[in-house]
Amino acid sequence: METSPSILVVDDEQRSLESIQRILGSRFDVHVANNISDALAVLQHEWIQVLLCDQRMPDMTGVEFCQKIRDEYPEVIRMIISGYTDAEDIIDALNKGGIYQYITKPWHPDELITKLTNATDLFRLQRENEQLAVELKLKPDTIEQAMIEKRRTLKARYDWDQGIVRSP
């Protein structure tokens, strides 16, 4: 049985948390936090794939929080949601926080689901890519070991201690 992708939504507005949780709950494993310290606790205890954080939080901005998460949990896909569309905030989010998407409020449910699905797909593809890179690094050792074993077999079978000798 495949588990649902895990998403953490951080917003200080309870109504916003409830509506996002209601909309996403059937497709994702949704965790919610209404402050930064609760969000950090969730990240420490749960395997979160995507973080969706409000930009205007009381403790720190969403971008600042995403920067912190980028350092501590670099594999987590980070997204900002905000009712403010200040171009400088958007640029900061993309550059400083390594933000995958900047979503403006009010958001459309289908659009939000699509963006989060794309983010979880990106997370999965990055993990698969990392695993393939590890496997690729192991391949030369495996191939070399197979060649050594093949040489031993040939040597034992044909007793080729001296290598190939050319006839005159």
XYZ file of N, CA and C in Angstrom:
504
model
N 0.836 -1.184 0.000
C 0.000 0.000 0.000
C 0.881 1.247 0.000
N 0.652 2.123 -0.923
C 1.435 3.344 -1.045
C 0.901 4.400 -0.085
N 1.825 5.076 0.612
C 1.404 6.118 1.542
C 1.235 7.440 0.801
N 0.394 8.276 1.350
C 0.163 9.600 0.759
C 1.370 10.491 1.012
N 1.685 11.377 0.078
C 2.773 12.328 0.303
C 2.481 13.190 1.532
N 3.524 13.510 2.263
C 3.388 14.230 3.524
C 3.694 15.719 3.344
N 2.741 16.544 3.764
C 2.840 17.997 3.596
C 2.662 18.678 4.950
N 3.480 19.697 5.195
C 3.332 20.518 6.396
C 2.869 21.903 5.969
N 1.735 22.333 6.515
C 1.189 23.662 6.236
C 1.388 24.521 7.487
N 2.036 25.667 7.316
C 2.306 26.572 8.435
C 1.627 27.907 8.144
N 0.684 28.261 9.015
C -0.048 29.524 8.849
C -0.585 29.922 10.216
N -0.489 31.197 10.564
C -0.985 31.650 11.858
C -2.493 31.895 11.843
N -3.119 31.810 10.692
C -4.572 31.976 10.587
C -5.237 30.598 10.626
N -5.973 30.335 11.707
C -6.585 29.023 11.907
C -7.549 28.656 10.775
N -8.335 29.610 10.311
C -9.285 29.322 9.220
C -8.568 28.865 7.953
N -7.466 29.498 7.666
C -6.681 29.127 6.488
C -6.154 27.700 6.627
N -5.636 27.371 7.810
C -5.159 26.005 8.064
C -6.277 24.984 7.881
N -7.437 25.295 8.442
C -8.566 24.360 8.360
C -9.028 24.151 6.925
N -9.118 25.225 6.155
C -9.594 25.070 4.773
C -8.570 24.325 3.916
N -7.298 24.612 4.098
C -6.271 23.886 3.340
C -6.272 22.413 3.729
N -6.374 22.141 5.018
C -6.392 20.747 5.480
C -7.606 20.004 4.921
N -8.743 20.653 4.892
C -9.971 20.036 4.373
C -9.825 19.714 2.878
N -9.251 20.628 2.130
C -9.107 20.444 0.680
C -8.049 19.398 0.338
N -6.960 19.373 1.083
C -5.844 18.488 0.753
C -5.911 17.124 1.433
N -6.735 17.017 2.464
C -6.747 15.822 3.301
C -6.986 14.506 2.594
N -7.729 14.499 1.504
C -8.007 13.235 0.817
C -6.844 12.787 -0.075
N -5.956 13.693 -0.428
C -4.850 13.361 -1.342
C -3.486 13.302 -0.662
N -3.354 13.996 0.453
C -2.063 14.118 1.110
C -2.193 13.813 2.599
N -1.064 13.455 3.206
C -0.979 13.344 4.653
C -0.617 14.748 5.147
N -1.613 15.494 5.617
C -1.440 16.914 5.932
C -1.165 17.106 7.423
N -0.065 17.796 7.712
C 0.274 18.213 9.073
C 0.144 19.728 9.099
N -0.352 20.269 10.197
C -0.522 21.716 10.291
C 0.175 22.256 11.535
N 0.620 23.499 11.419
C 1.219 24.206 12.549
C 0.853 25.674 12.412
N 0.483 26.300 13.543
C 0.119 27.715 13.460
C 1.228 28.639 13.952
N 2.420 28.067 14.188
C 3.586 28.889 14.516
C 4.864 28.131 14.149
N 5.965 28.835 14.168
C 7.244 28.280 13.718
C 7.730 27.163 14.632
N 7.602 27.331 15.943
C 8.108 26.294 16.856
C 7.332 24.986 16.697
N 6.013 25.068 16.495
C 5.234 23.850 16.240
C 5.641 23.213 14.912
N 5.921 24.040 13.925
C 6.351 23.525 12.619
C 7.683 22.785 12.743
N 8.602 23.338 13.517
C 9.891 22.675 13.726
C 9.714 21.336 14.435
N 8.792 21.288 15.388
C 8.518 20.028 16.087
C 7.985 18.971 15.120
N 7.099 19.378 14.229
C 6.570 18.437 13.231
C 7.708 17.935 12.345
N 8.562 18.829 11.895
C 9.676 18.436 11.026
C 10.635 17.469 11.713
N 10.769 17.589 13.023
C 11.658 16.692 13.761
C 11.069 15.294 13.916
N 9.746 15.185 13.901
C 9.111 13.894 14.174
C 8.448 13.233 12.974
N 8.261 13.963 11.912
C 7.575 13.419 10.729
C 8.475 13.551 9.504
N 8.263 12.659 8.544
C 8.999 12.726 7.282
C 8.189 13.596 6.330
N 8.532 14.869 6.262
C 7.791 15.849 5.465
C 8.452 15.997 4.099
N 7.629 15.962 3.059
C 8.133 16.117 1.700
C 7.997 17.558 1.208
N 6.883 18.206 1.580
C 6.621 19.572 1.104
C 6.210 20.454 2.279
N 6.792 21.644 2.321
C 6.436 22.660 3.309
C 5.708 23.783 2.582
N 4.501 24.094 3.042
C 3.723 25.219 2.517
C 3.574 26.209 3.665
N 4.261 27.342 3.571
C 4.325 28.291 4.684
C 3.801 29.662 4.273
N 2.999 30.256 5.154
C 2.525 31.620 4.944
C 3.718 32.572 5.051
N 3.736 33.597 4.228
C 4.843 34.556 4.228
C 4.843 35.427 5.479
N 3.672 35.872 5.925
C 3.593 36.802 7.064
C 3.247 36.038 8.338
N 4.294 35.606 9.042
C 4.133 34.897 10.307
C 4.646 35.789 11.434
N 4.129 35.622 12.664
C 4.553 36.487 13.770
C 6.024 36.329 14.170
N 6.541 35.105 14.166
C 7.903 34.846 14.653
C 8.984 35.242 13.652
N 8.757 34.918 12.409
C 9.680 35.237 11.316
C 8.908 35.126 10.013
N 9.452 35.667 8.944
C 8.742 35.576 7.668
C 8.831 34.148 7.130
N 7.953 33.843 6.213
C 7.987 32.533 5.576
C 9.305 32.285 4.865
N 9.851 33.326 4.237
C 11.136 33.192 3.544
C 12.245 32.873 4.540
N 12.264 33.573 5.682
C 13.280 33.298 6.707
C 13.155 31.863 7.212
N 11.923 31.416 7.421
C 11.710 30.047 7.878
C 12.171 29.049 6.810
N 11.873 29.338 5.562
C 12.296 28.446 4.476
C 13.819 28.390 4.357
N 14.488 29.505 4.621
C 15.955 29.510 4.633
C 16.465 28.564 5.714
N 15.860 28.647 6.880
C 16.245 27.780 7.995
C 16.010 26.314 7.624
N 14.871 26.037 7.028
C 14.533 24.669 6.634
C 15.466 24.188 5.529
N 15.823 25.084 4.634
C 16.745 24.727 3.545
C 18.069 24.233 4.108
N 18.544 24.856 5.186
C 19.801 24.452 5.815
C 19.661 23.143 6.586
N 18.562 22.989 7.320
C 18.394 21.827 8.190
C 17.759 20.621 7.498
N 16.870 20.859 6.563
C 16.150 19.794 5.850
C 16.167 20.111 4.347
N 17.317 20.006 3.711
C 17.431 20.455 2.314
C 16.564 19.679 1.326
N 16.172 18.473 1.678
C 15.361 17.674 0.756
C 13.903 18.118 0.693
N 13.441 18.854 1.700
C 12.047 19.307 1.744
C 11.811 20.363 0.659
N 10.755 20.174 -0.115
C 10.368 21.150 -1.135
C 9.635 22.287 -0.418
N 10.090 23.511 -0.623
C 9.567 24.667 0.103
C 8.684 25.526 -0.796
N 7.508 25.891 -0.261
C 6.560 26.737 -0.984
C 6.057 27.830 -0.047
N 5.817 29.001 -0.597
C 5.279 30.133 0.170
C 3.871 30.417 -0.325
N 2.993 30.744 0.631
C 1.642 31.189 0.293
C 1.454 32.547 0.961
N 0.906 33.507 0.222
C 0.793 34.849 0.781
C -0.341 35.628 0.142
N -0.959 36.461 0.946
C -1.985 37.366 0.450
C -1.385 38.636 -0.120
N -0.076 38.777 0.025
C 0.622 39.965 -0.450
C 1.474 39.585 -1.651
N 1.376 40.349 -2.703
C 2.109 40.013 -3.928
C 3.217 41.015 -4.205
N 3.931 41.378 -3.179
C 5.056 42.289 -3.324
C 6.153 41.590 -4.134
N 6.552 42.198 -5.233
C 7.552 41.591 -6.119
C 8.856 41.309 -5.384
N 9.231 42.188 -4.472
C 10.473 41.988 -3.722
C 10.383 40.741 -2.844
N 9.222 40.522 -2.216
C 9.019 39.310 -1.417
C 9.155 38.060 -2.280
N 8.579 38.103 -3.461
C 8.630 36.946 -4.358
C 10.072 36.660 -4.780
N 10.809 37.698 -5.142
C 12.206 37.525 -5.552
C 13.038 36.997 -4.391
N 12.840 37.566 -3.189
C 13.542 37.077 -1.997
C 13.230 35.609 -1.747
N 11.966 35.264 -1.876
C 11.549 33.883 -1.629
C 12.267 32.925 -2.564
N 12.310 33.277 -3.822
C 12.937 32.393 -4.802
C 14.445 32.302 -4.601
N 15.076 33.424 -4.340
C 16.533 33.449 -4.230
C 17.056 32.986 -2.875
N 16.528 33.541 -1.805
C 17.067 33.262 -0.475
C 16.564 31.951 0.119
N 15.302 31.660 -0.082
C 14.729 30.481 0.559
C 14.700 29.246 -0.306
N 15.142 29.370 -1.550
C 15.095 28.219 -2.444
C 13.670 27.729 -2.623
N 12.770 28.672 -2.837
C 11.345 28.362 -2.915
C 11.006 27.765 -4.276
N 10.249 26.683 -4.248
C 9.793 26.026 -5.472
C 8.628 26.789 -6.106
N 7.687 27.240 -5.287
C 6.507 27.965 -5.786
C 6.135 29.062 -4.798
N 5.624 30.146 -5.332
C 5.079 31.240 -4.530
C 3.608 31.341 -4.917
N 2.731 31.001 -4.000
C 1.290 30.949 -4.272
C 0.623 32.160 -3.629
N -0.212 32.844 -4.391
C -0.895 34.020 -3.856
C -2.303 33.661 -3.380
N -2.708 34.355 -2.319
C -4.079 34.229 -1.817
C -4.925 35.278 -2.520
N -6.152 35.049 -2.813
C -6.852 33.783 -2.604
C -6.419 32.761 -3.654
N -6.334 31.526 -3.244
C -5.920 30.453 -4.132
C -7.139 29.635 -4.552
N -7.023 28.991 -5.674
C -8.092 28.128 -6.175
C -7.755 26.697 -5.747
N -8.706 25.953 -5.181
C -8.418 24.605 -4.680
C -7.737 23.681 -5.696
N -8.246 23.639 -6.925
C -7.647 22.753 -7.932
C -6.212 23.159 -8.258
N -5.984 24.459 -8.307
C -4.636 24.960 -8.587
C -3.680 24.604 -7.448
N -4.145 24.748 -6.219
C -3.323 24.403 -5.063
C -2.984 22.913 -5.068
N -3.970 22.082 -5.338
C -3.744 20.633 -5.400
C -2.727 20.300 -6.488
N -2.872 20.920 -7.651
C -1.939 20.667 -8.756
C -0.517 21.073 -8.386
N -0.362 22.240 -7.781
C 0.973 22.714 -7.415
C 1.610 21.822 -6.352
N 0.820 21.375 -5.392
C 1.358 20.496 -4.361
C 1.656 19.103 -4.918
N 0.843 18.638 -5.838
C 1.119 17.355 -6.495
C 2.428 17.445 -7.270
N 2.622 18.542 -7.985
C 3.881 18.744 -8.713
C 5.070 18.789 -7.755
N 4.884 19.417 -6.606
C 5.963 19.498 -5.616
C 6.301 18.115 -5.061
N 5.285 17.307 -4.771
C 5.562 15.955 -4.262
C 6.189 15.087 -5.350
N 5.802 15.303 -6.600
C 6.445 14.587 -7.711
C 7.918 14.977 -7.813
N 8.209 16.265 -7.659
C 9.591 16.735 -7.677
C 10.388 16.088 -6.549
N 9.809 16.029 -5.358
C 10.472 15.394 -4.222
C 10.812 13.940 -4.559
N 9.824 13.209 -5.087
C 10.016 11.794 -5.435
C 11.103 11.642 -6.499
N 11.072 12.479 -7.522
C 12.070 12.398 -8.592
C 13.477 12.720 -8.082
N 13.589 13.682 -7.174
C 14.901 13.998 -6.601
C 15.437 12.819 -5.800
N 14.563 12.162 -5.048
C 14.980 10.977 -4.274
C 15.417 9.850 -5.200
N 14.655 9.604 -6.262
C 15.018 8.570 -7.230
C 16.352 8.900 -7.890
N 16.557 10.166 -8.218
C 17.808 10.600 -8.831
C 18.990 10.357 -7.893
N 18.821 10.682 -6.613
C 19.878 10.448 -5.628
C 20.194 8.962 -5.521
N 19.160 8.135 -5.509
C 19.365 6.689 -5.405
C 20.089 6.153 -6.641
N 19.702 6.618 -7.819
C 20.378 6.187 -9.043
C 21.840 6.635 -9.057
N 22.113 7.818 -8.542
C 23.495 8.307 -8.473
C 24.335 7.416 -7.561
N 23.767 6.993 -6.437
C 24.475 6.086 -5.527
C 24.721 4.746 -6.213
N 23.702 4.217 -6.874
C 23.850 2.946 -7.580
C 24.905 3.051 -8.671
N 24.940 4.166 -9.360
C 25.921 4.368 -10.421
C 27.338 4.397 -9.854
N 27.505 5.006 -8.690
C 28.820 5.028 -8.049
C 29.261 3.624 -7.657
N 28.315 2.767 -7.295
C 28.641 1.404 -6.889
C 28.939 0.505 -8.083
N 28.439 0.835 -9.251
C 28.609 -0.006 -10.441
C 30.070 -0.279 -10.776
N 30.967 0.721 -10.831
C 32.355 0.408 -11.187
C 32.971 -0.637 -10.261
N 32.692 -0.554 -8.965
C 33.210 -1.543 -8.026
C 32.648 -2.922 -8.333
N 31.375 -2.978 -8.640
C 30.727 -4.246 -8.945
C 31.302 -4.835 -10.225
N 31.487 -4.008 -11.235
C 32.046 -4.473 -12.505
C 33.490 -4.933 -12.318
N 34.269 -4.152 -11.588
C 35.660 -4.529 -11.345
C 35.735 -5.841 -10.578
N 34.878 -6.009 -9.594
C 34.854 -7.247 -8.820
C 34.485 -8.427 -9.720
N 33.535 -8.229 -10.622
C 33.143 -9.290 -11.556
C 34.299 -9.640 -12.488
N 35.061 -8.638 -12.942
C 36.210 -8.901 -13.810
C 37.296 -9.672 -13.067
N 37.557 -9.321 -11.828
C 38.550 -10.036 -11.021
C 38.131 -11.490 -10.854
N 36.867 -11.691 -10.562
C 36.350 -13.053 -10.395
C 36.461 -13.845 -11.697
N 36.162 -13.199 -12.811
C 36.254 -13.857 -14.124
C 37.702 -14.245 -14.417
N 38.644 -13.351 -14.098
C 40.066 -13.660 -14.307
C 40.490 -14.846 -13.454
N 40.027 -14.886 -12.217
C 40.356 -16.024 -11.342
C 39.844 -17.329 -11.933
N 38.614 -17.278 -12.424
C 38.019 -18.475 -13.020
C 38.829 -18.923 -14.237
N 39.161 -17.974 -15.113
C 39.948 -18.315 -16.304
C 41.335 -18.823 -15.929
N 41.932 -18.176 -14.951
C 43.264 -18.577 -14.512
C 43.229 -19.994 -13.950
N 42.226 -20.279 -13.139
C 42.102 -21.619 -12.566
C 41.807 -22.654 -13.656
N 40.987 -22.290 -14.598
C 40.602 -23.229 -15.654
C 41.749 -23.495 -16.626
N 42.454 -22.464 -17.015
C 43.481 -22.617 -18.045
C 44.901 -22.480 -17.500
N 45.025 -22.246 -16.218
C 46.322 -22.103 -15.575
C 47.198 -21.108 -16.330
N 46.694 -19.891 -16.473
C 47.406 -18.828 -17.193
C 48.218 -17.982 -16.214
N 49.194 -18.562 -15.664
C 50.003 -17.808 -14.711
C 50.902 -16.784 -15.390
N 51.402 -17.094 -16.551
C 52.373 -16.236 -17.208
C 51.750 -15.266 -18.198
N 50.464 -15.289 -18.357
C 49.834 -14.414 -19.337
C 49.899 -15.048 -20.719
N 49.709 -14.253 -21.742
C 49.716 -14.749 -23.114
C 51.152 -14.732 -23.630
N 51.555 -15.837 -24.247
C 52.894 -15.953 -24.816
C 52.747 -16.047 -26.324
N 53.515 -15.249 -27.037
C 53.465 -15.287 -28.495
C 54.420 -16.366 -29.014
N 53.964 -17.051 -30.014
C 54.846 -18.047 -30.636
C 55.675 -17.369 -31.722
N 56.869 -17.922 -31.973
C 57.744 -17.282 -32.955
C 57.220 -17.330 -34.364
